[in-house]
């Protein structure tokens, strides 16, 4: 459900609507303006908030500039009323704890540009949340509200506050003025209790917050109700190409062999096709002599623009999203990276670099690891790519799952059964622990006179979580080993939503955010490195979670 309302103020236009992925950079800029003393959200965190529950995120735009943002998610009553802090409840800022069976709407972000006055943006965003709660028949709305005057009041010798509860009582009685708490009270929210240590970085509140609640007047419940999630259908067809490494006489022969499988997958109306890692090394087979690693990389890099253009054209021509394996490329700074080019059927081209080069890649090609992992938005929802060895590092796939990925594609290149099984077992583990689909694609055969492609072993497959809606062995489909073939299967993304909310086990929801989390060193997303954001809730103009 996407809401949209607009009002004119002279030549200005104010719009309140659901947040979209295209708003991410505008939201990030707003956060930087509002929270000047705290690390801003990364783009990945905002992307996760929107992908994990798009209906719960709203933006306010004035003259097409983002001037307000709020994020919320559904959670069950025992979770929202238990002791918690902001990191724990928000899934470390990604909104990844959203539970579609939860009967309360929990707000974990609300901010309004302090320069925008007189148009009641905070109130409008609150109304969007209230309408969402009513439309979904939720018990109410909860958030941890700031008390930004408490630290100052605590220092006063007279007329101050002895404790957070004393401060709250005096605000309610009108003895102390707190604009944030007064705003929340005026909007129908009632204080439940103090949350100590809710946000250590919020010095003005001395790390405290007030658990505020609004109860839906259209819902009467004496006991918490767990909503049931219907088993819906959100079908996606995926194809994995197990490609024969072969000597070719020209670039045209290579691309014709690849196009054949794209054409077949398109005839079967597949939404995605994935090719193996390093499948473009076949382009070295028609060189007059075996090239040294340095010469080989330089030669392959010459093909990069042509490959991107051809795969992008194929994606549009055949109406299919293509994960074009991976291709070693020399970068502008001279480093060599192993890159997966993802060409979508809308004509856009995306890149995911391999983060962890194998010892062989470092030795033969001097390949360096990339430094960014993020989901790619497609017409079938957000996806992730993990090139071969990267699938053996669970932190990467967990980052993609937090950002909303439901399918992770794993192009791989392994020379032996042992190497293949390392990738296969880890890919299956990623599917189970992140409750997502994992699609593997590998090379078979051999390629003489091309370094690092002497022999290949693969059994490409489409893997699922292990629970009742899925195949009994967690394998939706798999190829015969070591033969060139195309393997196609329908997968139901709605089964993932059901499993995450009502499955036998709920790996994503049951994480112990109070004990552990993954912290990323972000670079380039907002002008430099930052530590993970522990965001305050509330704003300079409105307040609220």
Short mmCIF file of C-alpha atoms in Angstrom, two decimals:
data_model
loop_
_atom_site.label_atom_id
_atom_site.label_comp_id
_atom_site.label_asym_id
_atom_site.label_seq_id
_atom_site.Cartn_x
_atom_site.Cartn_y
_atom_site.Cartn_z
CA UNK A 1 0.00 0.00 0.00
CA UNK A 2 1.46 3.34 -1.04
CA UNK A 3 -0.06 6.47 0.40
CA UNK A 4 0.16 9.84 -1.23
CA UNK A 5 -1.17 13.20 -0.21
CA UNK A 6 -0.15 16.66 -1.37
CA UNK A 7 -0.93 20.26 -0.54
CA UNK A 8 0.11 23.49 -2.20
CA UNK A 9 1.71 26.39 -0.37
CA UNK A 10 2.01 29.07 -3.03
CA UNK A 11 4.55 27.73 -5.49
CA UNK A 12 5.77 25.10 -3.03
CA UNK A 13 4.49 21.55 -2.92
CA UNK A 14 4.47 19.23 0.09
CA UNK A 15 4.07 15.51 -0.46
CA UNK A 16 3.79 12.74 2.14
CA UNK A 17 4.17 9.24 0.73
CA UNK A 18 5.72 5.85 1.25
CA UNK A 19 9.52 5.89 1.11
CA UNK A 20 11.06 4.40 -2.01
CA UNK A 21 14.54 3.11 -2.77
CA UNK A 22 15.11 6.18 -4.95
CA UNK A 23 14.73 8.33 -1.80
CA UNK A 24 17.66 6.74 0.02
CA UNK A 25 20.25 9.42 -0.70
CA UNK A 26 17.78 12.17 0.15
CA UNK A 27 16.98 10.45 3.45
CA UNK A 28 20.70 10.07 4.21
CA UNK A 29 21.23 13.80 3.54
CA UNK A 30 18.32 14.64 5.86
CA UNK A 31 19.78 12.48 8.62
CA UNK A 32 23.10 14.30 8.32
CA UNK A 33 21.35 17.66 8.65
CA UNK A 34 19.28 16.62 11.68
CA UNK A 35 21.81 14.55 13.66
CA UNK A 36 24.98 16.57 13.37
CA UNK A 37 26.68 15.04 16.40
CA UNK A 38 26.10 11.38 15.58
CA UNK A 39 27.27 9.04 12.81
CA UNK A 40 24.66 9.00 10.05
CA UNK A 41 22.92 5.94 8.73
CA UNK A 42 24.72 4.12 5.95
CA UNK A 43 22.89 3.81 2.66
CA UNK A 44 22.64 0.07 3.32
CA UNK A 45 20.83 0.58 6.61
CA UNK A 46 18.25 2.86 5.01
CA UNK A 47 17.92 0.43 2.13
CA UNK A 48 17.24 -2.35 4.64
CA UNK A 49 14.59 -0.30 6.45
CA UNK A 50 12.67 0.26 3.23
CA UNK A 51 13.13 -3.24 1.80
CA UNK A 52 12.21 -5.03 5.03
CA UNK A 53 8.90 -3.19 5.49
CA UNK A 54 8.22 -0.61 2.76
CA UNK A 55 4.71 0.04 4.04
CA UNK A 56 6.13 1.24 7.36
CA UNK A 57 8.50 3.89 5.98
CA UNK A 58 7.32 7.36 4.96
CA UNK A 59 8.97 10.48 3.58
CA UNK A 60 7.92 14.10 3.46
CA UNK A 61 9.10 16.03 0.40
CA UNK A 62 9.02 19.79 0.01
CA UNK A 63 9.87 20.99 -3.49
CA UNK A 64 11.07 17.42 -4.15
CA UNK A 65 13.58 17.58 -1.28
CA UNK A 66 13.30 15.04 1.55
CA UNK A 67 12.52 17.03 4.71
CA UNK A 68 10.99 14.31 6.87
CA UNK A 69 11.35 10.56 7.35
CA UNK A 70 9.97 7.92 9.66
CA UNK A 71 10.55 4.17 9.82
CA UNK A 72 8.56 1.52 11.65
CA UNK A 73 7.92 -2.20 11.71
CA UNK A 74 5.45 -4.71 13.09
CA UNK A 75 6.43 -6.62 16.23
CA UNK A 76 4.58 -8.86 18.70
CA UNK A 77 3.47 -7.41 22.03
CA UNK A 78 5.89 -9.44 24.23
CA UNK A 79 8.81 -7.97 22.26
CA UNK A 80 7.80 -4.31 22.28
CA UNK A 81 6.92 -4.22 25.99
CA UNK A 82 10.00 -6.15 27.17
CA UNK A 83 13.18 -4.34 28.22
CA UNK A 84 15.17 -3.41 25.13
CA UNK A 85 17.48 -0.82 23.63
CA UNK A 86 17.43 0.83 20.21
CA UNK A 87 20.10 -1.38 18.64
CA UNK A 88 18.35 -4.54 19.72
CA UNK A 89 14.83 -3.57 18.71
CA UNK A 90 15.77 -2.10 15.33
CA UNK A 91 17.99 -4.97 14.20
CA UNK A 92 21.04 -2.69 14.38
CA UNK A 93 19.31 -0.05 12.32
CA UNK A 94 18.21 -2.22 9.39
CA UNK A 95 14.61 -2.76 10.54
CA UNK A 96 15.30 -6.45 9.99
CA UNK A 97 13.23 -7.58 12.98
CA UNK A 98 9.99 -6.75 11.19
CA UNK A 99 7.45 -9.51 11.91
CA UNK A 100 4.35 -9.42 9.68
CA UNK A 101 2.47 -11.39 12.34
CA UNK A 102 3.19 -8.80 15.04
CA UNK A 103 0.18 -6.90 16.41
CA UNK A 104 1.99 -3.63 17.29
CA UNK A 105 3.62 -1.03 15.05
CA UNK A 106 7.00 -0.05 16.50
CA UNK A 107 8.53 3.26 15.43
CA UNK A 108 12.32 3.37 15.52
CA UNK A 109 13.07 6.48 13.47
CA UNK A 110 11.43 9.87 13.07
CA UNK A 111 13.24 12.98 11.90
CA UNK A 112 12.20 16.33 10.47
CA UNK A 113 14.43 18.99 8.98
CA UNK A 114 14.68 21.70 11.69
CA UNK A 115 14.66 24.38 8.96
CA UNK A 116 11.13 23.43 7.90
CA UNK A 117 8.60 25.12 10.14
CA UNK A 118 4.88 25.72 10.04
CA UNK A 119 3.71 22.78 7.95
CA UNK A 120 3.42 20.20 10.77
CA UNK A 121 5.47 17.52 9.07
CA UNK A 122 5.97 15.55 12.29
CA UNK A 123 2.22 15.41 12.89
CA UNK A 124 1.58 14.34 9.30
CA UNK A 125 4.08 11.48 9.57
CA UNK A 126 2.46 10.39 12.84
CA UNK A 127 -0.90 10.35 11.06
CA UNK A 128 0.49 8.10 8.34
CA UNK A 129 1.59 5.64 11.00
CA UNK A 130 -1.76 5.83 12.74
CA UNK A 131 -3.63 5.15 9.50
CA UNK A 132 -1.32 2.22 8.76
CA UNK A 133 -2.02 0.73 12.20
CA UNK A 134 -5.76 1.12 11.69
CA UNK A 135 -5.70 -0.33 8.17
CA UNK A 136 -3.78 -3.37 9.40
CA UNK A 137 -6.00 -3.84 12.46
CA UNK A 138 -2.99 -3.50 14.78
CA UNK A 139 -3.38 -3.10 18.54
CA UNK A 140 -1.48 0.17 18.49
CA UNK A 141 1.80 2.04 18.05
CA UNK A 142 4.83 1.97 20.36
CA UNK A 143 8.18 3.73 20.36
CA UNK A 144 10.97 4.81 22.68
CA UNK A 145 10.59 8.59 22.99
CA UNK A 146 13.44 10.95 23.82
CA UNK A 147 13.46 13.12 26.93
CA UNK A 148 16.07 15.65 25.78
CA UNK A 149 15.73 18.02 28.72
CA UNK A 150 16.43 15.40 31.38
CA UNK A 151 20.24 15.73 31.57
CA UNK A 152 19.96 19.49 32.03
CA UNK A 153 17.15 19.14 34.60
CA UNK A 154 19.17 16.58 36.52
CA UNK A 155 21.96 19.11 37.04
CA UNK A 156 19.67 21.76 38.50
CA UNK A 157 19.77 22.20 42.25
CA UNK A 158 16.19 23.49 42.36
CA UNK A 159 13.27 22.80 40.08
CA UNK A 160 15.08 19.89 38.47
CA UNK A 161 14.51 16.14 38.44
CA UNK A 162 15.94 13.42 40.67
CA UNK A 163 15.37 10.55 38.23
CA UNK A 164 14.00 9.86 34.74
CA UNK A 165 10.64 8.91 36.26
CA UNK A 166 10.59 12.12 38.32
CA UNK A 167 11.34 14.10 35.18
CA UNK A 168 8.52 12.39 33.28
CA UNK A 169 6.07 13.00 36.12
CA UNK A 170 6.97 16.70 36.22
CA UNK A 171 6.61 17.05 32.44
CA UNK A 172 3.15 15.48 32.62
CA UNK A 173 2.22 17.78 35.52
CA UNK A 174 3.43 20.83 33.58
CA UNK A 175 6.22 21.65 36.02
CA UNK A 176 8.95 21.06 33.41
CA UNK A 177 8.65 21.83 29.72
CA UNK A 178 9.98 19.21 27.30
CA UNK A 179 8.92 19.97 23.71
CA UNK A 180 9.48 16.41 22.48
CA UNK A 181 7.52 14.68 25.23
CA UNK A 182 4.80 17.34 25.11
CA UNK A 183 4.44 16.78 21.37
CA UNK A 184 4.06 13.05 21.85
CA UNK A 185 1.53 13.45 24.65
CA UNK A 186 -0.43 15.94 22.53
CA UNK A 187 -0.60 13.34 19.75
CA UNK A 188 -2.36 10.80 21.96
CA UNK A 189 0.61 8.75 23.12
CA UNK A 190 0.69 7.62 26.75
CA UNK A 191 3.85 6.84 28.74
CA UNK A 192 4.22 3.23 29.79
CA UNK A 193 7.56 3.30 31.63
CA UNK A 194 11.18 4.39 31.44
CA UNK A 195 13.63 2.51 29.23
CA UNK A 196 17.05 2.94 30.84
CA UNK A 197 20.09 2.67 28.60
CA UNK A 198 17.93 2.85 25.49
CA UNK A 199 20.38 4.95 23.53
CA UNK A 200 23.79 5.57 25.19
CA UNK A 201 24.69 8.21 22.58
CA UNK A 202 21.70 10.38 23.50
CA UNK A 203 23.48 12.54 26.07
CA UNK A 204 20.61 15.01 26.40
CA UNK A 205 18.36 12.19 27.62
CA UNK A 206 21.19 10.61 29.64
CA UNK A 207 20.62 7.47 27.52
CA UNK A 208 17.01 7.15 28.72
CA UNK A 209 13.78 6.99 26.77
CA UNK A 210 10.08 6.77 27.58
CA UNK A 211 8.17 3.82 26.18
CA UNK A 212 5.19 5.57 24.61
CA UNK A 213 2.07 3.81 23.36
CA UNK A 214 -1.06 4.67 21.40
CA UNK A 215 -3.86 2.10 21.44
CA UNK A 216 -6.03 1.66 18.41
CA UNK A 217 -9.59 2.63 19.44
CA UNK A 218 -11.04 0.33 16.77
CA UNK A 219 -9.42 -2.77 18.28
CA UNK A 220 -10.36 -4.33 21.61
CA UNK A 221 -8.04 -7.02 22.91
CA UNK A 222 -7.52 -8.34 26.40
CA UNK A 223 -4.63 -10.61 25.38
CA UNK A 224 -1.87 -10.29 22.77
CA UNK A 225 -2.94 -11.72 19.44
CA UNK A 226 -0.53 -13.36 17.03
CA UNK A 227 -1.70 -12.66 13.51
CA UNK A 228 -1.43 -15.47 11.00
CA UNK A 229 0.39 -14.86 7.74
CA UNK A 230 -1.41 -16.42 4.77
CA UNK A 231 0.62 -18.64 2.45
CA UNK A 232 0.66 -16.38 -0.58
CA UNK A 233 2.27 -16.77 -3.98
CA UNK A 234 5.08 -14.55 -5.28
CA UNK A 235 6.53 -16.71 -8.01
CA UNK A 236 9.96 -16.11 -9.56
CA UNK A 237 11.58 -18.38 -12.15
CA UNK A 238 15.35 -18.74 -11.96
CA UNK A 239 17.78 -20.47 -14.31
CA UNK A 240 21.35 -21.49 -13.55
CA UNK A 241 23.70 -22.16 -16.46
CA UNK A 242 26.33 -24.84 -15.89
CA UNK A 243 28.66 -23.80 -18.68
CA UNK A 244 31.25 -25.90 -20.49
CA UNK A 245 34.68 -24.28 -20.56
CA UNK A 246 35.66 -24.57 -24.23
CA UNK A 247 38.26 -23.21 -26.59
CA UNK A 248 36.72 -20.60 -28.89
CA UNK A 249 38.09 -18.98 -32.03
CA UNK A 250 36.79 -15.48 -31.43
CA UNK A 251 34.83 -13.19 -29.14
CA UNK A 252 31.83 -13.66 -31.42
CA UNK A 253 31.91 -17.44 -30.93
CA UNK A 254 32.09 -17.01 -27.16
CA UNK A 255 29.20 -14.55 -26.96
CA UNK A 256 27.09 -16.70 -29.32
CA UNK A 257 27.51 -19.69 -26.97
CA UNK A 258 26.40 -17.58 -24.02
CA UNK A 259 23.50 -16.02 -25.93
CA UNK A 260 22.17 -19.49 -26.71
CA UNK A 261 21.51 -20.20 -23.02
CA UNK A 262 20.05 -16.74 -22.45
CA UNK A 263 17.66 -17.37 -25.34
CA UNK A 264 16.61 -20.76 -23.94
CA UNK A 265 16.10 -19.38 -20.43
CA UNK A 266 14.03 -16.56 -21.92
CA UNK A 267 11.91 -19.05 -23.88
CA UNK A 268 11.10 -20.67 -20.54
CA UNK A 269 10.11 -17.20 -19.26
CA UNK A 270 12.81 -17.14 -16.60
CA UNK A 271 13.20 -13.98 -14.54
CA UNK A 272 16.91 -14.57 -13.86
CA UNK A 273 19.80 -16.47 -15.37
CA UNK A 274 23.19 -16.77 -13.63
CA UNK A 275 26.49 -17.75 -15.25
CA UNK A 276 29.64 -19.11 -13.54
CA UNK A 277 32.55 -17.26 -12.03
CA UNK A 278 35.43 -16.45 -14.41
CA UNK A 279 33.53 -17.86 -17.41
CA UNK A 280 35.03 -15.10 -19.57
CA UNK A 281 38.48 -16.72 -19.29
CA UNK A 282 37.43 -18.65 -22.41
CA UNK A 283 38.32 -15.46 -24.27
CA UNK A 284 41.99 -16.25 -23.65
CA UNK A 285 41.77 -19.58 -25.47
CA UNK A 286 42.22 -18.11 -28.96
CA UNK A 287 45.36 -16.16 -28.08
CA UNK A 288 48.33 -17.26 -30.18
CA UNK A 289 50.36 -18.12 -27.08
CA UNK A 290 49.63 -18.67 -23.42
CA UNK A 291 49.71 -15.30 -21.72
CA UNK A 292 51.33 -14.48 -18.43
CA UNK A 293 48.88 -13.51 -15.66
CA UNK A 294 49.64 -9.80 -16.11
CA UNK A 295 49.20 -10.04 -19.90
CA UNK A 296 46.01 -12.09 -19.48
CA UNK A 297 44.38 -9.51 -17.21
CA UNK A 298 45.26 -6.69 -19.59
CA UNK A 299 43.80 -8.63 -22.49
CA UNK A 300 40.60 -9.49 -20.59
CA UNK A 301 40.15 -5.89 -19.45
CA UNK A 302 39.95 -4.87 -23.10
CA UNK A 303 36.73 -6.89 -23.37
CA UNK A 304 35.03 -5.33 -20.32
CA UNK A 305 33.14 -2.49 -22.07
CA UNK A 306 31.99 -4.83 -24.84
CA UNK A 307 30.84 -7.50 -22.40
CA UNK A 308 28.82 -5.01 -20.35
CA UNK A 309 27.18 -3.63 -23.48
CA UNK A 310 26.34 -7.05 -24.92
CA UNK A 311 24.92 -8.47 -21.68
CA UNK A 312 22.89 -5.33 -21.09
CA UNK A 313 21.50 -5.61 -24.63
CA UNK A 314 20.70 -9.30 -24.08
CA UNK A 315 18.89 -8.51 -20.83
CA UNK A 316 16.60 -6.05 -22.58
CA UNK A 317 16.23 -8.07 -25.80
CA UNK A 318 15.34 -11.32 -24.03
CA UNK A 319 13.50 -9.69 -21.10
CA UNK A 320 15.58 -11.44 -18.46
CA UNK A 321 17.83 -10.34 -15.60
CA UNK A 322 21.38 -11.62 -16.12
CA UNK A 323 23.98 -12.29 -13.44
CA UNK A 324 26.94 -12.40 -15.80
CA UNK A 325 29.19 -14.65 -13.73
CA UNK A 326 32.35 -12.74 -12.95
CA UNK A 327 35.07 -11.10 -14.96
CA UNK A 328 38.58 -10.13 -13.78
CA UNK A 329 39.18 -6.48 -14.58
CA UNK A 330 41.97 -3.99 -14.02
CA UNK A 331 40.57 -0.96 -12.25
CA UNK A 332 41.44 2.71 -12.73
CA UNK A 333 43.82 2.59 -9.73
CA UNK A 334 45.70 -0.34 -11.25
CA UNK A 335 44.29 -3.03 -8.93
CA UNK A 336 42.69 -6.15 -10.36
CA UNK A 337 39.21 -7.03 -9.08
CA UNK A 338 36.96 -9.99 -9.78
CA UNK A 339 33.60 -8.42 -10.63
CA UNK A 340 30.10 -9.78 -11.19
CA UNK A 341 28.21 -7.60 -13.65
CA UNK A 342 24.46 -7.76 -13.09
CA UNK A 343 22.50 -6.62 -16.14
CA UNK A 344 18.81 -6.04 -15.53
CA UNK A 345 16.10 -6.10 -18.14
CA UNK A 346 15.47 -2.39 -17.66
CA UNK A 347 18.91 -1.76 -19.17
CA UNK A 348 20.75 -0.90 -15.94
CA UNK A 349 24.12 -2.48 -15.12
CA UNK A 350 25.26 -3.12 -11.56
CA UNK A 351 28.51 -4.46 -10.10
CA UNK A 352 29.38 -6.65 -7.15
CA UNK A 353 33.08 -7.17 -6.52
CA UNK A 354 34.43 -10.31 -4.92
CA UNK A 355 35.40 -9.44 -1.37
CA UNK A 356 37.65 -12.40 -0.57
CA UNK A 357 40.03 -13.51 -3.33
CA UNK A 358 41.20 -17.08 -2.92
CA UNK A 359 44.91 -17.86 -2.47
CA UNK A 360 44.94 -19.03 -6.11
CA UNK A 361 43.45 -15.75 -7.35
CA UNK A 362 45.95 -13.75 -5.37
CA UNK A 363 48.83 -15.89 -6.67
CA UNK A 364 47.87 -16.17 -10.35
CA UNK A 365 46.14 -12.87 -10.97
CA UNK A 366 47.16 -10.63 -8.06
CA UNK A 367 43.42 -10.03 -7.54
CA UNK A 368 42.47 -7.62 -4.73
CA UNK A 369 39.26 -7.81 -2.74
CA UNK A 370 36.48 -5.26 -3.03
CA UNK A 371 35.15 -3.32 -0.05
CA UNK A 372 31.38 -3.01 -0.52
CA UNK A 373 28.49 -5.46 -0.23
CA UNK A 374 24.98 -4.28 -0.99
CA UNK A 375 21.73 -5.55 -2.45
CA UNK A 376 20.73 -4.84 -6.02
CA UNK A 377 17.15 -3.72 -6.60
CA UNK A 378 15.39 -5.69 -9.35
CA UNK A 379 11.83 -5.99 -10.62
CA UNK A 380 11.59 -9.17 -8.52
CA UNK A 381 12.81 -7.49 -5.34
CA UNK A 382 16.28 -7.02 -3.85
CA UNK A 383 18.90 -9.67 -4.62
CA UNK A 384 22.50 -10.27 -3.59
CA UNK A 385 25.57 -11.73 -5.29
CA UNK A 386 28.35 -13.62 -3.51
CA UNK A 387 31.16 -14.76 -5.80
CA UNK A 388 32.31 -18.28 -4.89
CA UNK A 389 34.63 -17.96 -1.84
CA UNK A 390 32.54 -15.08 -0.49
CA UNK A 391 29.74 -17.55 0.25
CA UNK A 392 32.03 -19.15 2.84
CA UNK A 393 31.93 -15.98 4.97
CA UNK A 394 28.50 -15.78 6.65
CA UNK A 395 28.79 -12.10 7.57
CA UNK A 396 28.40 -11.04 3.93
CA UNK A 397 25.17 -12.91 3.30
CA UNK A 398 23.79 -11.71 6.62
CA UNK A 399 24.43 -8.12 5.52
CA UNK A 400 22.51 -8.81 2.30
CA UNK A 401 19.64 -10.41 4.21
CA UNK A 402 19.48 -7.41 6.56
CA UNK A 403 19.19 -5.17 3.49
CA UNK A 404 16.25 -7.25 2.30
CA UNK A 405 17.74 -9.80 -0.13
CA UNK A 406 15.61 -12.91 -0.62
CA UNK A 407 17.70 -14.48 -3.40
CA UNK A 408 21.50 -14.71 -3.31
CA UNK A 409 23.29 -15.75 -6.50
CA UNK A 410 26.63 -17.55 -6.18
CA UNK A 411 28.71 -17.82 -9.38
CA UNK A 412 31.56 -20.20 -8.59
CA UNK A 413 34.61 -21.82 -10.16
CA UNK A 414 36.07 -24.93 -8.47
CA UNK A 415 38.53 -27.47 -9.76
CA UNK A 416 37.75 -30.43 -7.51
CA UNK A 417 34.87 -32.06 -5.70
CA UNK A 418 36.30 -30.97 -2.35
CA UNK A 419 36.42 -27.35 -3.47
CA UNK A 420 32.92 -27.56 -4.90
CA UNK A 421 31.49 -29.05 -1.70
CA UNK A 422 33.01 -26.29 0.40
CA UNK A 423 31.01 -23.78 -1.61
CA UNK A 424 27.91 -26.00 -1.78
CA UNK A 425 27.70 -26.71 1.95
CA UNK A 426 28.29 -23.07 2.81
CA UNK A 427 25.67 -21.94 0.30
CA UNK A 428 23.15 -24.30 1.88
CA UNK A 429 24.03 -22.91 5.30
CA UNK A 430 23.49 -19.35 4.02
CA UNK A 431 20.03 -20.38 2.75
CA UNK A 432 19.10 -21.84 6.14
CA UNK A 433 20.48 -19.16 8.44
CA UNK A 434 19.15 -16.26 6.34
CA UNK A 435 15.93 -18.02 5.27
CA UNK A 436 16.53 -17.15 1.64
CA UNK A 437 17.13 -18.87 -1.71
CA UNK A 438 20.70 -19.41 -2.95
CA UNK A 439 21.38 -20.09 -6.64
CA UNK A 440 24.77 -21.56 -7.62
CA UNK A 441 26.33 -21.67 -11.09
CA UNK A 442 29.69 -23.26 -11.96
CA UNK A 443 31.98 -24.14 -14.86
CA UNK A 444 32.65 -27.67 -16.09
CA UNK A 445 35.27 -29.13 -18.42
CA UNK A 446 38.79 -27.83 -18.91
CA UNK A 447 40.59 -25.09 -20.77
CA UNK A 448 44.20 -25.93 -21.69
CA UNK A 449 46.74 -23.13 -21.90
CA UNK A 450 44.66 -20.81 -19.70
CA UNK A 451 46.09 -20.40 -16.21
CA UNK A 452 43.80 -21.41 -13.34
CA UNK A 453 41.26 -23.11 -15.69
CA UNK A 454 42.93 -26.49 -16.17
CA UNK A 455 40.06 -28.60 -14.82
CA UNK A 456 36.59 -27.78 -13.45
CA UNK A 457 34.05 -29.55 -11.25
CA UNK A 458 30.48 -28.35 -10.70
CA UNK A 459 26.94 -29.38 -9.86
CA UNK A 460 24.94 -26.19 -10.11
CA UNK A 461 21.80 -25.96 -8.01
CA UNK A 462 18.99 -23.87 -6.54
CA UNK A 463 18.93 -24.19 -2.76
CA UNK A 464 16.18 -23.38 -0.27
CA UNK A 465 15.73 -23.14 3.49
CA UNK A 466 14.81 -26.41 5.20
CA UNK A 467 11.20 -26.18 6.37
CA UNK A 468 7.75 -27.38 5.35
CA UNK A 469 7.05 -25.04 2.40
CA UNK A 470 10.25 -26.09 0.61
CA UNK A 471 11.74 -29.18 -0.97
CA UNK A 472 12.35 -31.84 1.66
CA UNK A 473 16.13 -31.82 1.14
CA UNK A 474 16.47 -28.05 0.70
CA UNK A 475 17.16 -28.41 -3.04
CA UNK A 476 14.65 -26.90 -5.43
CA UNK A 477 16.62 -28.18 -8.44
CA UNK A 478 20.14 -29.30 -9.34
CA UNK A 479 22.08 -30.14 -12.47
CA UNK A 480 23.82 -33.39 -13.25
CA UNK A 481 27.43 -33.03 -12.28
CA UNK A 482 30.05 -32.04 -14.84
CA UNK A 483 27.77 -31.67 -17.88
CA UNK A 484 26.78 -28.50 -19.69
CA UNK A 485 23.14 -27.76 -18.99
CA UNK A 486 20.53 -25.25 -17.93
CA UNK A 487 18.61 -25.88 -14.72
CA UNK A 488 15.37 -24.00 -14.16
CA UNK A 489 13.00 -23.85 -11.20
CA UNK A 490 10.14 -21.76 -9.88
CA UNK A 491 10.63 -20.41 -6.37
CA UNK A 492 8.01 -18.71 -4.22
CA UNK A 493 9.29 -15.65 -2.38
CA UNK A 494 6.11 -15.58 -0.28
CA UNK A 495 7.22 -18.87 1.29
CA UNK A 496 10.21 -17.03 2.71
CA UNK A 497 7.97 -14.44 4.35
CA UNK A 498 5.88 -17.23 5.85
CA UNK A 499 8.93 -19.18 7.07
CA UNK A 500 10.51 -16.09 8.63
CA UNK A 501 7.30 -15.36 10.55
CA UNK A 502 5.79 -18.77 11.26
CA UNK A 503 8.36 -21.40 10.35
CA UNK A 504 9.53 -24.25 12.54
CA UNK A 505 12.62 -22.16 13.28
CA UNK A 506 13.01 -18.42 12.63
CA UNK A 507 16.70 -17.79 12.33
CA UNK A 508 16.44 -14.12 11.42
CA UNK A 509 13.91 -13.20 14.10
CA UNK A 510 15.55 -15.25 16.85
CA UNK A 511 18.96 -13.60 16.66
CA UNK A 512 20.27 -12.35 20.01
CA UNK A 513 20.75 -8.68 19.20
CA UNK A 514 21.40 -8.08 22.89
CA UNK A 515 24.52 -10.29 22.72
CA UNK A 516 26.11 -9.83 19.30
CA UNK A 517 26.00 -7.90 16.06
CA UNK A 518 28.06 -7.36 12.92
CA UNK A 519 29.72 -3.98 12.65
CA UNK A 520 30.80 -2.74 9.23
CA UNK A 521 33.48 -0.23 8.39
CA UNK A 522 31.66 1.86 5.82
CA UNK A 523 33.53 3.94 3.29
CA UNK A 524 32.28 6.05 0.43
CA UNK A 525 28.60 6.02 1.34
CA UNK A 526 28.57 9.37 3.05
CA UNK A 527 31.94 10.94 2.53
CA UNK A 528 34.19 8.79 4.66
CA UNK A 529 34.32 6.04 7.18
CA UNK A 530 31.86 5.83 10.02
CA UNK A 531 31.20 3.62 12.96
CA UNK A 532 27.80 1.91 13.05
CA UNK A 533 25.02 4.36 13.74
CA UNK A 534 23.13 4.13 17.02
CA UNK A 535 20.45 6.59 16.03
CA UNK A 536 18.49 8.77 18.37
CA UNK A 537 14.78 8.89 17.97
CA UNK A 538 13.01 12.19 17.95
CA UNK A 539 13.68 15.40 16.11
CA UNK A 540 14.40 19.01 16.71
CA UNK A 541 10.83 19.83 15.76
CA UNK A 542 8.64 16.88 16.63
CA UNK A 543 10.12 13.94 18.48
CA UNK A 544 9.04 10.34 18.53
CA UNK A 545 10.37 7.02 17.52
#
